[in-house]
Coordinates of C-alpha atoms in Angstrom, one line a residue:
Chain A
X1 CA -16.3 3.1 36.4
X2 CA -16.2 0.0 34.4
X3 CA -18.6 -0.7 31.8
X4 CA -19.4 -4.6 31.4
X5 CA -19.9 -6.1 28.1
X6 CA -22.6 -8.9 26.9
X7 CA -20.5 -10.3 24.6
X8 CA -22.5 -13.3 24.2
X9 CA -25.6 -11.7 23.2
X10 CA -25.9 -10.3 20.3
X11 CA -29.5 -10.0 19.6
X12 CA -31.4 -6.3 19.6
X13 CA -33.0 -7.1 22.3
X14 CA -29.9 -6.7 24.5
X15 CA -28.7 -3.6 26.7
X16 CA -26.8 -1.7 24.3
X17 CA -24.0 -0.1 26.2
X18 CA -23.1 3.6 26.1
X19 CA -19.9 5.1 26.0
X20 CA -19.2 8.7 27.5
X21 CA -15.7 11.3 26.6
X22 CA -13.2 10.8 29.7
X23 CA -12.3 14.4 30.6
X24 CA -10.3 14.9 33.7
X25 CA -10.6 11.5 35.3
X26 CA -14.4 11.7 35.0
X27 CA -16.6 9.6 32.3
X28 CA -18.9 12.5 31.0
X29 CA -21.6 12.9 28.3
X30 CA -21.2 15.7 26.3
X31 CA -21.7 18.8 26.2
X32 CA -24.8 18.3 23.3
X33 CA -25.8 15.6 25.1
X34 CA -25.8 13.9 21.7
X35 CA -24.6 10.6 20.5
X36 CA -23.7 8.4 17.8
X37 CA -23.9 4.4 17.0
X38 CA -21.0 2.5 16.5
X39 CA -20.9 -1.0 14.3
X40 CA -19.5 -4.2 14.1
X41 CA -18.7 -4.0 10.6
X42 CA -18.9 -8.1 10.2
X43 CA -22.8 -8.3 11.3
X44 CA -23.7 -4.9 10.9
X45 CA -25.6 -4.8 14.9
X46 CA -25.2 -1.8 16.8
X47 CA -23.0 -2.6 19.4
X48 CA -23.1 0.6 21.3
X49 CA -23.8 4.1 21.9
X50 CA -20.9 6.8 22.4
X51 CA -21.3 10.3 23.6
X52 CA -20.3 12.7 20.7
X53 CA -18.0 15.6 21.6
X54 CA -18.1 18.9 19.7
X55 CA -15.3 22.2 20.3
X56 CA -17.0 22.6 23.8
X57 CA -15.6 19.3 25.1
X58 CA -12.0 19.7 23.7
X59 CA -11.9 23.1 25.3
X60 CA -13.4 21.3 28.4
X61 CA -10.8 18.5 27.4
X62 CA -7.3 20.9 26.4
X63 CA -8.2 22.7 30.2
X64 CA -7.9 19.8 31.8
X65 CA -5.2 18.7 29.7
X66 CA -2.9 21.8 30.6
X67 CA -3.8 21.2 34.5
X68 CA -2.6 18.0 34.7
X69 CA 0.6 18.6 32.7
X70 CA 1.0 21.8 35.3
X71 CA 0.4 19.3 38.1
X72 CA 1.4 15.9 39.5
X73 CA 2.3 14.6 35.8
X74 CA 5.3 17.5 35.6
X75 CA 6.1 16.9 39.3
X76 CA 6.4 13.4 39.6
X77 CA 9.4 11.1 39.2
X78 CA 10.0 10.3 35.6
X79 CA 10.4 7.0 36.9
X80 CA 7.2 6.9 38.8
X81 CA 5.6 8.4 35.1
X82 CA 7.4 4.7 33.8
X83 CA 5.4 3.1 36.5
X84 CA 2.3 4.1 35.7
X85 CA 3.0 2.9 32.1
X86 CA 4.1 -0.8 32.9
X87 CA 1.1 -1.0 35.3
X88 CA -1.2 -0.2 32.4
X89 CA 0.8 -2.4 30.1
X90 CA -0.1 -5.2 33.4
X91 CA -3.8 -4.1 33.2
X92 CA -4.1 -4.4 29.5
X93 CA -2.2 -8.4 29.5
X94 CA -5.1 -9.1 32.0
X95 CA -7.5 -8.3 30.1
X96 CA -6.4 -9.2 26.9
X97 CA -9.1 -11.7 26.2
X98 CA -11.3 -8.4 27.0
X99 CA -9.4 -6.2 25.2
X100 CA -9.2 -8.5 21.9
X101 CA -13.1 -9.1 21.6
X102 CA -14.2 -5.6 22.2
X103 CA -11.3 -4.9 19.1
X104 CA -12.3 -7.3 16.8
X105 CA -15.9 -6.6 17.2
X106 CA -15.6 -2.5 16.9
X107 CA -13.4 -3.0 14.2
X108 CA -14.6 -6.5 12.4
X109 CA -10.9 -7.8 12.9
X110 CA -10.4 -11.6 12.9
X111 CA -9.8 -12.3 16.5
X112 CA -7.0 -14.5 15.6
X113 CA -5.1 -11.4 14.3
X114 CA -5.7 -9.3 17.4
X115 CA -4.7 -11.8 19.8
X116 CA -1.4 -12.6 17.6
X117 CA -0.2 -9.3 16.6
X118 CA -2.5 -6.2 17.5
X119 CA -2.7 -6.7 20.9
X120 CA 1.3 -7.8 21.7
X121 CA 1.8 -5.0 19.8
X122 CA -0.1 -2.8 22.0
X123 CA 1.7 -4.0 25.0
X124 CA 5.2 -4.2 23.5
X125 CA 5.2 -0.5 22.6
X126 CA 3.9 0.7 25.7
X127 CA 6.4 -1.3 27.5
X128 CA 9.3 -0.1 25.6
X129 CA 8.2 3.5 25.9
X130 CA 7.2 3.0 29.7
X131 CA 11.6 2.3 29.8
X132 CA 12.5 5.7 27.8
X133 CA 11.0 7.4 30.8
X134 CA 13.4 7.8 32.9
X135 CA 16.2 7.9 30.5
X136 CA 14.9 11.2 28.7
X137 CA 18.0 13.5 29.3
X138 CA 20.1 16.4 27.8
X139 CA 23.9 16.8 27.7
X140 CA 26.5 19.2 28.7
X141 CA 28.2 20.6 26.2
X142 CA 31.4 22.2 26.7
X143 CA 31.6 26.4 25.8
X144 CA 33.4 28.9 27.9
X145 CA 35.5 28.3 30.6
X146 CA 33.1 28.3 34.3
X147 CA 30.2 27.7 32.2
X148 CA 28.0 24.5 32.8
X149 CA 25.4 24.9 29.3
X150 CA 23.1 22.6 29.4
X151 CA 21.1 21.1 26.7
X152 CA 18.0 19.5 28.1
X153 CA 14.4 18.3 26.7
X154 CA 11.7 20.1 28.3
X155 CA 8.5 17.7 27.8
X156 CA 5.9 19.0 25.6
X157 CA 2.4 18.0 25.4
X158 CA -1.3 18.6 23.6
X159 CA -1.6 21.9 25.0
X160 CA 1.5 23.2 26.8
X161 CA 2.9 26.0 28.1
X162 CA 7.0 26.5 29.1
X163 CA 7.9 25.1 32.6
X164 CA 10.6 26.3 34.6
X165 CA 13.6 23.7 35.2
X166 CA 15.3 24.3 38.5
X167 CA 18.9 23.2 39.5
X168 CA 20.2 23.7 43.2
X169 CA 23.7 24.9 42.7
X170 CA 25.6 22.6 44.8
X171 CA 24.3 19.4 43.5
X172 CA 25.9 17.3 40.9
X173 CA 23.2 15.9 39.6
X174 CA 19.7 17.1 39.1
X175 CA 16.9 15.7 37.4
X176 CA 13.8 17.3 37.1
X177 CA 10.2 15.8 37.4
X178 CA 8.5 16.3 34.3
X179 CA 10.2 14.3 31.2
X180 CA 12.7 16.2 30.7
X181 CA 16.1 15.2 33.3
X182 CA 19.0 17.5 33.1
X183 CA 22.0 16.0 34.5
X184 CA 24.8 18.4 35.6
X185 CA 28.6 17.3 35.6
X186 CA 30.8 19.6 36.6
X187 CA 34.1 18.5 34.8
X188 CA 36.6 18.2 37.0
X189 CA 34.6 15.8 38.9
X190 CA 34.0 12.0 38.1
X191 CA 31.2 10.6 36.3
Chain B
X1 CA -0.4 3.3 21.2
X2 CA 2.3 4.6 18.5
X3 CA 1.1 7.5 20.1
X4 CA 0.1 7.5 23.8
X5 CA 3.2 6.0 24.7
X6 CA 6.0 7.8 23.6
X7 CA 3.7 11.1 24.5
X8 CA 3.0 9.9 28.0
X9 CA 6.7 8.4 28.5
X10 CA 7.9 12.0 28.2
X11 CA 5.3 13.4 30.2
X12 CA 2.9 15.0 27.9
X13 CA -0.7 15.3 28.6
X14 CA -2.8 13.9 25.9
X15 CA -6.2 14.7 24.4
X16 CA -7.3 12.2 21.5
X17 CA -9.9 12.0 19.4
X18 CA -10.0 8.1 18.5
X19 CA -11.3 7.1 14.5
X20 CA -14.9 7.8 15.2
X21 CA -15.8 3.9 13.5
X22 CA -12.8 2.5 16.1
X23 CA -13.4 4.1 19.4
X24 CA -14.3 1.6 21.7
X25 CA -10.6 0.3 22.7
X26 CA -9.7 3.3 23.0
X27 CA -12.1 4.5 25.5
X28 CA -11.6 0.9 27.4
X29 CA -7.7 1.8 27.6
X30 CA -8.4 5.4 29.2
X31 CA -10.7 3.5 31.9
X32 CA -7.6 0.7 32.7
X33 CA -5.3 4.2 32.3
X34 CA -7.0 5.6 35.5
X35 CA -6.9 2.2 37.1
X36 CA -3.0 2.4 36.6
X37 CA -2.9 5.6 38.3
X38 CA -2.6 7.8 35.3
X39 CA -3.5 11.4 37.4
X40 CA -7.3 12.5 36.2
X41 CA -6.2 14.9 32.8
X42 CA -3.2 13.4 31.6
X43 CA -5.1 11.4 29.0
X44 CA -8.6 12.7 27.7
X45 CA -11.1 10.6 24.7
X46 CA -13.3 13.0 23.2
X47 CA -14.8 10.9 20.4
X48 CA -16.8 12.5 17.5
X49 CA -16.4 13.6 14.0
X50 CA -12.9 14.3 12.4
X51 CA -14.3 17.5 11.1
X52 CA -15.5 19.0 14.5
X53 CA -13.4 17.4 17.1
X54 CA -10.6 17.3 15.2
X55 CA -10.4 20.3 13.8
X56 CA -11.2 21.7 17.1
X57 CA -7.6 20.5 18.3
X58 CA -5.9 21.3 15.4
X59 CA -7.3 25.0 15.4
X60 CA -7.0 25.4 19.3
X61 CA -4.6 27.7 20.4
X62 CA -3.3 25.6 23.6
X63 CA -2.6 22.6 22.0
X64 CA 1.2 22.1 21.1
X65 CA 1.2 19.4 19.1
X66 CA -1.1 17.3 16.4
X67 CA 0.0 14.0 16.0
X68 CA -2.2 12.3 13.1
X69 CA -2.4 8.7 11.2
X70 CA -5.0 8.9 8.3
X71 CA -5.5 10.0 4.4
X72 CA -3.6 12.4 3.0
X73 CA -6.7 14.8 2.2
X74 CA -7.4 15.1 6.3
X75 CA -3.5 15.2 6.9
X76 CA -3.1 18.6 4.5
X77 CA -6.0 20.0 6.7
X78 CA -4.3 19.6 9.8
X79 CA -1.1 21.2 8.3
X80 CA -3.3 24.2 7.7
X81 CA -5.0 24.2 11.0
X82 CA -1.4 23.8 12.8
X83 CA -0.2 27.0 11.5
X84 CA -2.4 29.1 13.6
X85 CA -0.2 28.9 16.9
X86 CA 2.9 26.9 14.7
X87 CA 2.2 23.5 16.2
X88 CA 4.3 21.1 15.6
X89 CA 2.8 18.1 13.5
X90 CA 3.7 14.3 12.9
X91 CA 1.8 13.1 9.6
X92 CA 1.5 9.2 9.2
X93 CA -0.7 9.4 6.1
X94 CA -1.4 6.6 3.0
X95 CA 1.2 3.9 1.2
X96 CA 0.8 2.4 -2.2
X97 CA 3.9 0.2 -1.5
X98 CA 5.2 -1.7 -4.1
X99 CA 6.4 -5.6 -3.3
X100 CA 9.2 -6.7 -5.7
X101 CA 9.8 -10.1 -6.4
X102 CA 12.7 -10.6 -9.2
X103 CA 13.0 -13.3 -11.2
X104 CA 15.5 -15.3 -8.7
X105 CA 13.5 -15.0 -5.5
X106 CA 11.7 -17.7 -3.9
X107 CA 8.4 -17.7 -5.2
X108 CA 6.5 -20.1 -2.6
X109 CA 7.5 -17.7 0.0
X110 CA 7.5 -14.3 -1.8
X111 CA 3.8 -14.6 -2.8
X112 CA 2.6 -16.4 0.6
X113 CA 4.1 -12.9 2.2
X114 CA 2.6 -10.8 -1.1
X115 CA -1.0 -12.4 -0.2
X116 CA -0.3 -11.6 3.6
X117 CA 0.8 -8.1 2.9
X118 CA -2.2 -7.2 1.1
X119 CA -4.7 -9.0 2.4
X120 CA -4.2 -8.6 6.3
X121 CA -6.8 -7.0 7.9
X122 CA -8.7 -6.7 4.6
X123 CA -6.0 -4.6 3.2
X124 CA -6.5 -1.9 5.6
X125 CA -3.5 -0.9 6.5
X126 CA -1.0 2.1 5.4
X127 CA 1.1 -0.3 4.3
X128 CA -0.3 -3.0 2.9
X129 CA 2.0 -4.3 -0.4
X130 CA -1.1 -3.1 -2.7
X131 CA 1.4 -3.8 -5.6
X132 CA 3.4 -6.6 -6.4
X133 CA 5.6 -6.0 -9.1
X134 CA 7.1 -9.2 -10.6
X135 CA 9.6 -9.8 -13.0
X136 CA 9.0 -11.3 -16.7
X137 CA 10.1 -14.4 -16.4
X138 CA 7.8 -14.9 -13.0
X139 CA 5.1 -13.1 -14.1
X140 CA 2.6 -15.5 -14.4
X141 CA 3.3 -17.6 -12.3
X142 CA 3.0 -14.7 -9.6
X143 CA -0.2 -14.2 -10.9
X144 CA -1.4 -17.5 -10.7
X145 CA 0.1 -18.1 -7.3
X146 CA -1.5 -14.9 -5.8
X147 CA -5.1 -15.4 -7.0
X148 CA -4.8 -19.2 -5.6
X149 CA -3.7 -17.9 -2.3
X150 CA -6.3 -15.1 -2.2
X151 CA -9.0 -17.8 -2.9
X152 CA -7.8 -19.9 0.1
X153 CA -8.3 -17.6 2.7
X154 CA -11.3 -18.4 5.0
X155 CA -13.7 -15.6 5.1
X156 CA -16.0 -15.3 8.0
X157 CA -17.1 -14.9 11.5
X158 CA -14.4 -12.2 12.6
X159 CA -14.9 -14.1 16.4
X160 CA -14.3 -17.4 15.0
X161 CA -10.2 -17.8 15.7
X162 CA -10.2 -20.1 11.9
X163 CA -10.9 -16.7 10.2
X164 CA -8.5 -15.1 8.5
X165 CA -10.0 -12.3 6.4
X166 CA -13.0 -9.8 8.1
X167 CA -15.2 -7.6 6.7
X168 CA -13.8 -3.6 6.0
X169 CA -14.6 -1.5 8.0
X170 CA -17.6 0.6 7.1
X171 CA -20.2 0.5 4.1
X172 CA -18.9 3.9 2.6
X173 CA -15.0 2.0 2.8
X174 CA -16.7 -1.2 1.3
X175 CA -18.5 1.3 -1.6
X176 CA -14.9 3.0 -2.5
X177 CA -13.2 -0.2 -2.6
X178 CA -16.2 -2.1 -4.8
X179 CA -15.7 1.4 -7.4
X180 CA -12.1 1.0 -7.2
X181 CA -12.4 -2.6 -8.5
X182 CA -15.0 -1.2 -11.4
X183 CA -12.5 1.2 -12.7
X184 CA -9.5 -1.6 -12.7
X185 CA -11.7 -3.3 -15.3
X186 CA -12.8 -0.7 -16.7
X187 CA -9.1 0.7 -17.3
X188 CA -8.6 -2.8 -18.7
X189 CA -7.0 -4.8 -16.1
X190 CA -7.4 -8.3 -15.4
X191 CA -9.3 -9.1 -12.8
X192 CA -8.1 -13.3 -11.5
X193 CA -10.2 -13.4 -8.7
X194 CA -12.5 -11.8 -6.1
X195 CA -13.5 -8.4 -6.0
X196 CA -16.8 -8.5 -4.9
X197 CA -19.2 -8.3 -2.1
X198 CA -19.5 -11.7 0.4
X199 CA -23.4 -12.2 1.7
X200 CA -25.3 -9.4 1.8
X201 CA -24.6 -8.8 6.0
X202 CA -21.3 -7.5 6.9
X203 CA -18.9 -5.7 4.7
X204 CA -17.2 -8.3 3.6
X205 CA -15.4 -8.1 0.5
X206 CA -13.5 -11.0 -1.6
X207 CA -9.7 -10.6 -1.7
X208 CA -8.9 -9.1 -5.1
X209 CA -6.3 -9.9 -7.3
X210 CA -5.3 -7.4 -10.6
X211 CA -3.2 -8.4 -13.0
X212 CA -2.3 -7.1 -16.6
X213 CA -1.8 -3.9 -14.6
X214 CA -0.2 -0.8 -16.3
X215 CA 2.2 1.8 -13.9
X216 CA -0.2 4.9 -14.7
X217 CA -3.5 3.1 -13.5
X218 CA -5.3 4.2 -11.3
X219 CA -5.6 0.9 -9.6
X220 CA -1.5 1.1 -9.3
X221 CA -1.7 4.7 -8.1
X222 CA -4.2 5.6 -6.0
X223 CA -4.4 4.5 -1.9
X224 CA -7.7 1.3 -2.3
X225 CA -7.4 0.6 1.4
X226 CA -9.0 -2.8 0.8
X227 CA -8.2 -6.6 -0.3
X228 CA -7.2 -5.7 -3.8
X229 CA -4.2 -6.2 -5.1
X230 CA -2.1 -5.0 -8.3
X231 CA 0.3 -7.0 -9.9
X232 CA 2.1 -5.0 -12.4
X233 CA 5.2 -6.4 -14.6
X234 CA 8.9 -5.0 -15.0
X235 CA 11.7 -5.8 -17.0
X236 CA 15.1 -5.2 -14.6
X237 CA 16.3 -3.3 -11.6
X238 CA 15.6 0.0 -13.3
X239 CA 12.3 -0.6 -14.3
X240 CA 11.1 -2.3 -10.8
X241 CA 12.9 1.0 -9.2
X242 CA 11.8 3.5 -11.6
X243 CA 7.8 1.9 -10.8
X244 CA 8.4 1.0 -7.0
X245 CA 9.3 4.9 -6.7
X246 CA 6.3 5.6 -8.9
X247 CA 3.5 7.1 -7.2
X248 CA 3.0 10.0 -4.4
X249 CA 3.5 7.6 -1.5
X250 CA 6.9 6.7 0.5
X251 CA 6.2 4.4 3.2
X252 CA 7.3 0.9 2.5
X253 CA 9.0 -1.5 0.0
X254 CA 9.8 -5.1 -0.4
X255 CA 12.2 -6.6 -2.5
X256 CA 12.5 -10.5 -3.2
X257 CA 16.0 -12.2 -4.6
X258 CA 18.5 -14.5 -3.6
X259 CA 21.1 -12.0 -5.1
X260 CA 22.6 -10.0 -2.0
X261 CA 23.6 -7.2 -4.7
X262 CA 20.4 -6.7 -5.9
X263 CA 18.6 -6.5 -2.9
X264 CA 21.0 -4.0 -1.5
X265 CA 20.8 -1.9 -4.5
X266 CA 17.2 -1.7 -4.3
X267 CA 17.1 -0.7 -1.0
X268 CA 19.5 2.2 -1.9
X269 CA 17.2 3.6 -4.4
X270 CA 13.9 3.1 -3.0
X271 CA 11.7 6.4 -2.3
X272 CA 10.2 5.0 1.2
X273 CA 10.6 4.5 4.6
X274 CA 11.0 1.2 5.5
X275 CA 12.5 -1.6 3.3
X276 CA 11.8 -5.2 4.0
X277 CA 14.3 -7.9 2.2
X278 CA 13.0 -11.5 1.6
X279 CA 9.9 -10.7 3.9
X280 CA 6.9 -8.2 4.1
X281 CA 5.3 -6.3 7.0
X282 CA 6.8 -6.4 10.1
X283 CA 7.4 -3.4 12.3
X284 CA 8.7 -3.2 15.4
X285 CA 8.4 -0.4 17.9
X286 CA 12.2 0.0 18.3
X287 CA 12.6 0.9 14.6
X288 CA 12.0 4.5 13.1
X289 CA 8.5 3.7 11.1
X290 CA 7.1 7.0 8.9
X291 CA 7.7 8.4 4.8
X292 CA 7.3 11.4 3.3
X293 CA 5.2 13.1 0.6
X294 CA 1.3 11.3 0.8
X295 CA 3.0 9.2 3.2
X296 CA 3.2 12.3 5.6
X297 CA 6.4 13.1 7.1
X298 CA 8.6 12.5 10.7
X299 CA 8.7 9.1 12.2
X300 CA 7.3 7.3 14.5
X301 CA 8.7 4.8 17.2
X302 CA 12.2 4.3 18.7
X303 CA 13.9 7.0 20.2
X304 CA 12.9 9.2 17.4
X305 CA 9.4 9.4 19.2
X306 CA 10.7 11.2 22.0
X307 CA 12.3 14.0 20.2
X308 CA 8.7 14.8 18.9
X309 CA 7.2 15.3 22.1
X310 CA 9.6 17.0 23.6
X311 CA 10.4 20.9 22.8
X312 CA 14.8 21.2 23.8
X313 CA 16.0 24.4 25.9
X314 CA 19.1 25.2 25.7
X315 CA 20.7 26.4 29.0
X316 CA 23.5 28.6 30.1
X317 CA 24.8 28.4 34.0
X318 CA 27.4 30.7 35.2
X319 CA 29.3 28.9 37.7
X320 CA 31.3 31.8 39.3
X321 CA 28.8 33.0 41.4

């Protein structure tokens, strides 16, 4: 759901638009059903309304949280997760003119200063991270003789719990779905 | 985005609580998040007060990690919180970082970056080079240089590209800054220029510059968040150390000189993060970014990022099976 903007009109008499909490893919009011006014700090005008969350909606918000990282998020290809990330970095250049106004009006920043530094900013460090995704790995460190140990990174998260990394014993190289890639070399074996 | 991304990149799932005065973009990202195909849960916006959304995170017993950029007064509450269930916690917190211009550095451009560093986005940012610490000789003429650029910049209409300084952010912020500038005078600073409310719509304030300004001042140690600046005097690479190193904060220097040496030895003793040399400000996603002490602690960006978000296991394999 998409909510548009008047950005031309800025007298009281316009539609004020209201904001809800995004819980599991769904745009929600909360729980209270209350809400709260947000400024533009140059002009002082309401420019909209946004649902208010209290400890029901986190709890609503950390459930959904912990399915998501216990579903398609952990399972997927890290480099499908990278993906995702440059496609949002796409969404958010598109609609950088968008992006900037709604900025510099919510938080009275001269638009200039969005455009030229927030905003790249944005989109360079989402870009740069989007990259790390598939490159988040763990080394094999050398012990006892017939020993592969493995040091890997198991992905964290806002409300995780321990997942279970799997390696088939006759591949050479394994990496897992969820942030975390564990590559196995056995040594007498090239790279 | 210091945030989301590295979080998401190492496939965390994510439940924020934007700045309640700020959460428009950040609710507009979540919606062009789903468009990308982020799966429904990954990332969740619950927007509402510090004090019960956020301290319904930091207390809940499922949540792994806090990551928090604010004052240090919230920041020591989320420690407390986090100890509950042990989360782990990244802290980006204030700055009072000092900008040091020696007596050899080229003025025209150190105090064009000094009035950039403090007055970008109204001085709102951790850190902003709220003190500028000039040497003897340049004293002065620092002064005098810095008030004329603060009285240059064009206030105004925050949608009009020509602008270069906006209003602050709220009307409580624009209250705490206007007190801060009453107690510089009242602690017997000199105040150049500005310092006061623009028109009586918007929270605009006038960019501030402070000079005559003594080390133990309040106005030199305490976080304004605004367009004020401090510019406090030093005698020689011990002195502008022993003050740069001064206060509770740790997050960022600058140091102005043509002389290589002195820069580097600077750098070497400065209590903070990041260190600019000849230049103010810029910060780059692929370098480590964070302080320590009321600058909070860990660092952000780079690969450095990752290592937060992710929790190692160490595993053993027998092979002779």
């Amino acid at each position: 759901m998409s909510i548009a903007y008047d950005y031309h009109n800025t007298t009281t008499t316009a539609a004020i638009p209201h904001k809800q909490l995004l819980i599991d893919g769904q745009h929600v009011e909360s729980v209270s059903g209350r809400s709260f006014k947000t400024l533009n700090p140059a002009t002082e005008e309401v420019i909209a309304t946004i649902s208010e969350g209290n400890e029901a909606d986190v709890e609503r918000a950390v459930s959904a949280a912990r399915r998501a990282f216990e579903g398609r998020w952990s399972t997927m290809r890290a480099a499908e997760r990278g993906h995702i990330l440059l496609k949002l970095a796409e969404l958010m250049k598109q609609h950088a003119d968008e992006l900037a106004e709604l900025e510099s009006r919510d938080a009275g920043k001269p638009i200039a200063a969005v455009l030229r530094q927030d905003l790249p900013s944005a989109i360079d460090t989402l870009t740069y991270y989007a990259g790390w995704a598939d490159k988040i790995s763990g080394d094999v460190v050398s012990t006892r003789p017939r020993c592969a140990d493995l040091h890997g990174a198991r992905a964290g998260r806002r409300g995780g719990r321990h997942r279970a990394l799997e390696f088939p014993a006759d591949d050479r190289h394994v990496e897992t779905g969820a942030g975390a890639g564990l590559r196995l070399h056995h040594r007498d074996e090239a790279g | 985005m210091w945030k989301l991304a590295p979080a998401l990149a190492c496939g965390c799932t994510i439940v924020m609580k934007p700045a309640e005065l700020t959460s428009l973009s950040a609710l507009r990202i979540g919606e062009l998040a789903l468009e990308a195909g982020l799966p429904p849960g990954v990332l969740n916006i619950v927007p509402g007060p510090g004090r019960v959304v956020g301290d319904a995170l930091v207390n809940h017993p499922d949540v792994d990690k806090v990551t928090f950029t604010g004052s240090p007064g919230v920041g020591r509450g989320i420690l407390r919180g986090a100890a509950g269930n042990f989360k782990r916690v990244s802290l980006e917190l204030g700055g009072k970082s000092a900008n040091v211009i020696f007596d050899d550095a080229d003025l025209d451009a150190a105090t064009k970056a000094a009035a950039a560093g403090i007055f970008f986005n109204a001085g709102q940012v951790c850190s902003a080079g709220s003190r500028v610490l000039a040497q003897e000789a340049v004293y002065d003429e620092v002064v005098e240089r810095l008030t004329a650029r603060a009285e240059s910049l064009r206030i105004g209409d925050t949608a009009d590209k020509g602008t270069a300084l906006g209003p602050v952010i709220s009307e409580k912020q624009m209250k705490s800054i206007l007190d801060y500038v009453d107690i510089g005078e009242k602690e017997g600073a000199t105040l150049t220029t500005g310092g006061r409310r623009v028109g009586d719509r918007g929270y605009y304030i006038s960019p501030a510059v402070f000079a005559n300004v003594a080390h133990e001042m309040r106005i030199s140690q305490e976080e304004i968040f605004g367009p004020v600046v401090s510019v406090i005097k030093f005698r020689d690479e011990a002195d502008a150390a022993r003050i740069a190193n001064g206060t509770a904060y740790s997050l960022a220097a600058g140091v102005w000189s043509r002389d290589i040496g002195r820069t580097q030895r600077f750098v070497k003793k400065a209590n903070a993060g990041t260190v600019w040399i000849n230049t103010y400000g810029y910060t780059d996603v692929r370098l480590p970014w964070g302080g320590a002490r009321d600058s909070g602690f860990g660092r952000e960006h780079g690969a450095q990022a990752l290592e937060t978000f992710t929790e190692p296991k160490s595993v053993w394999m027998n092979l002779n099976v």
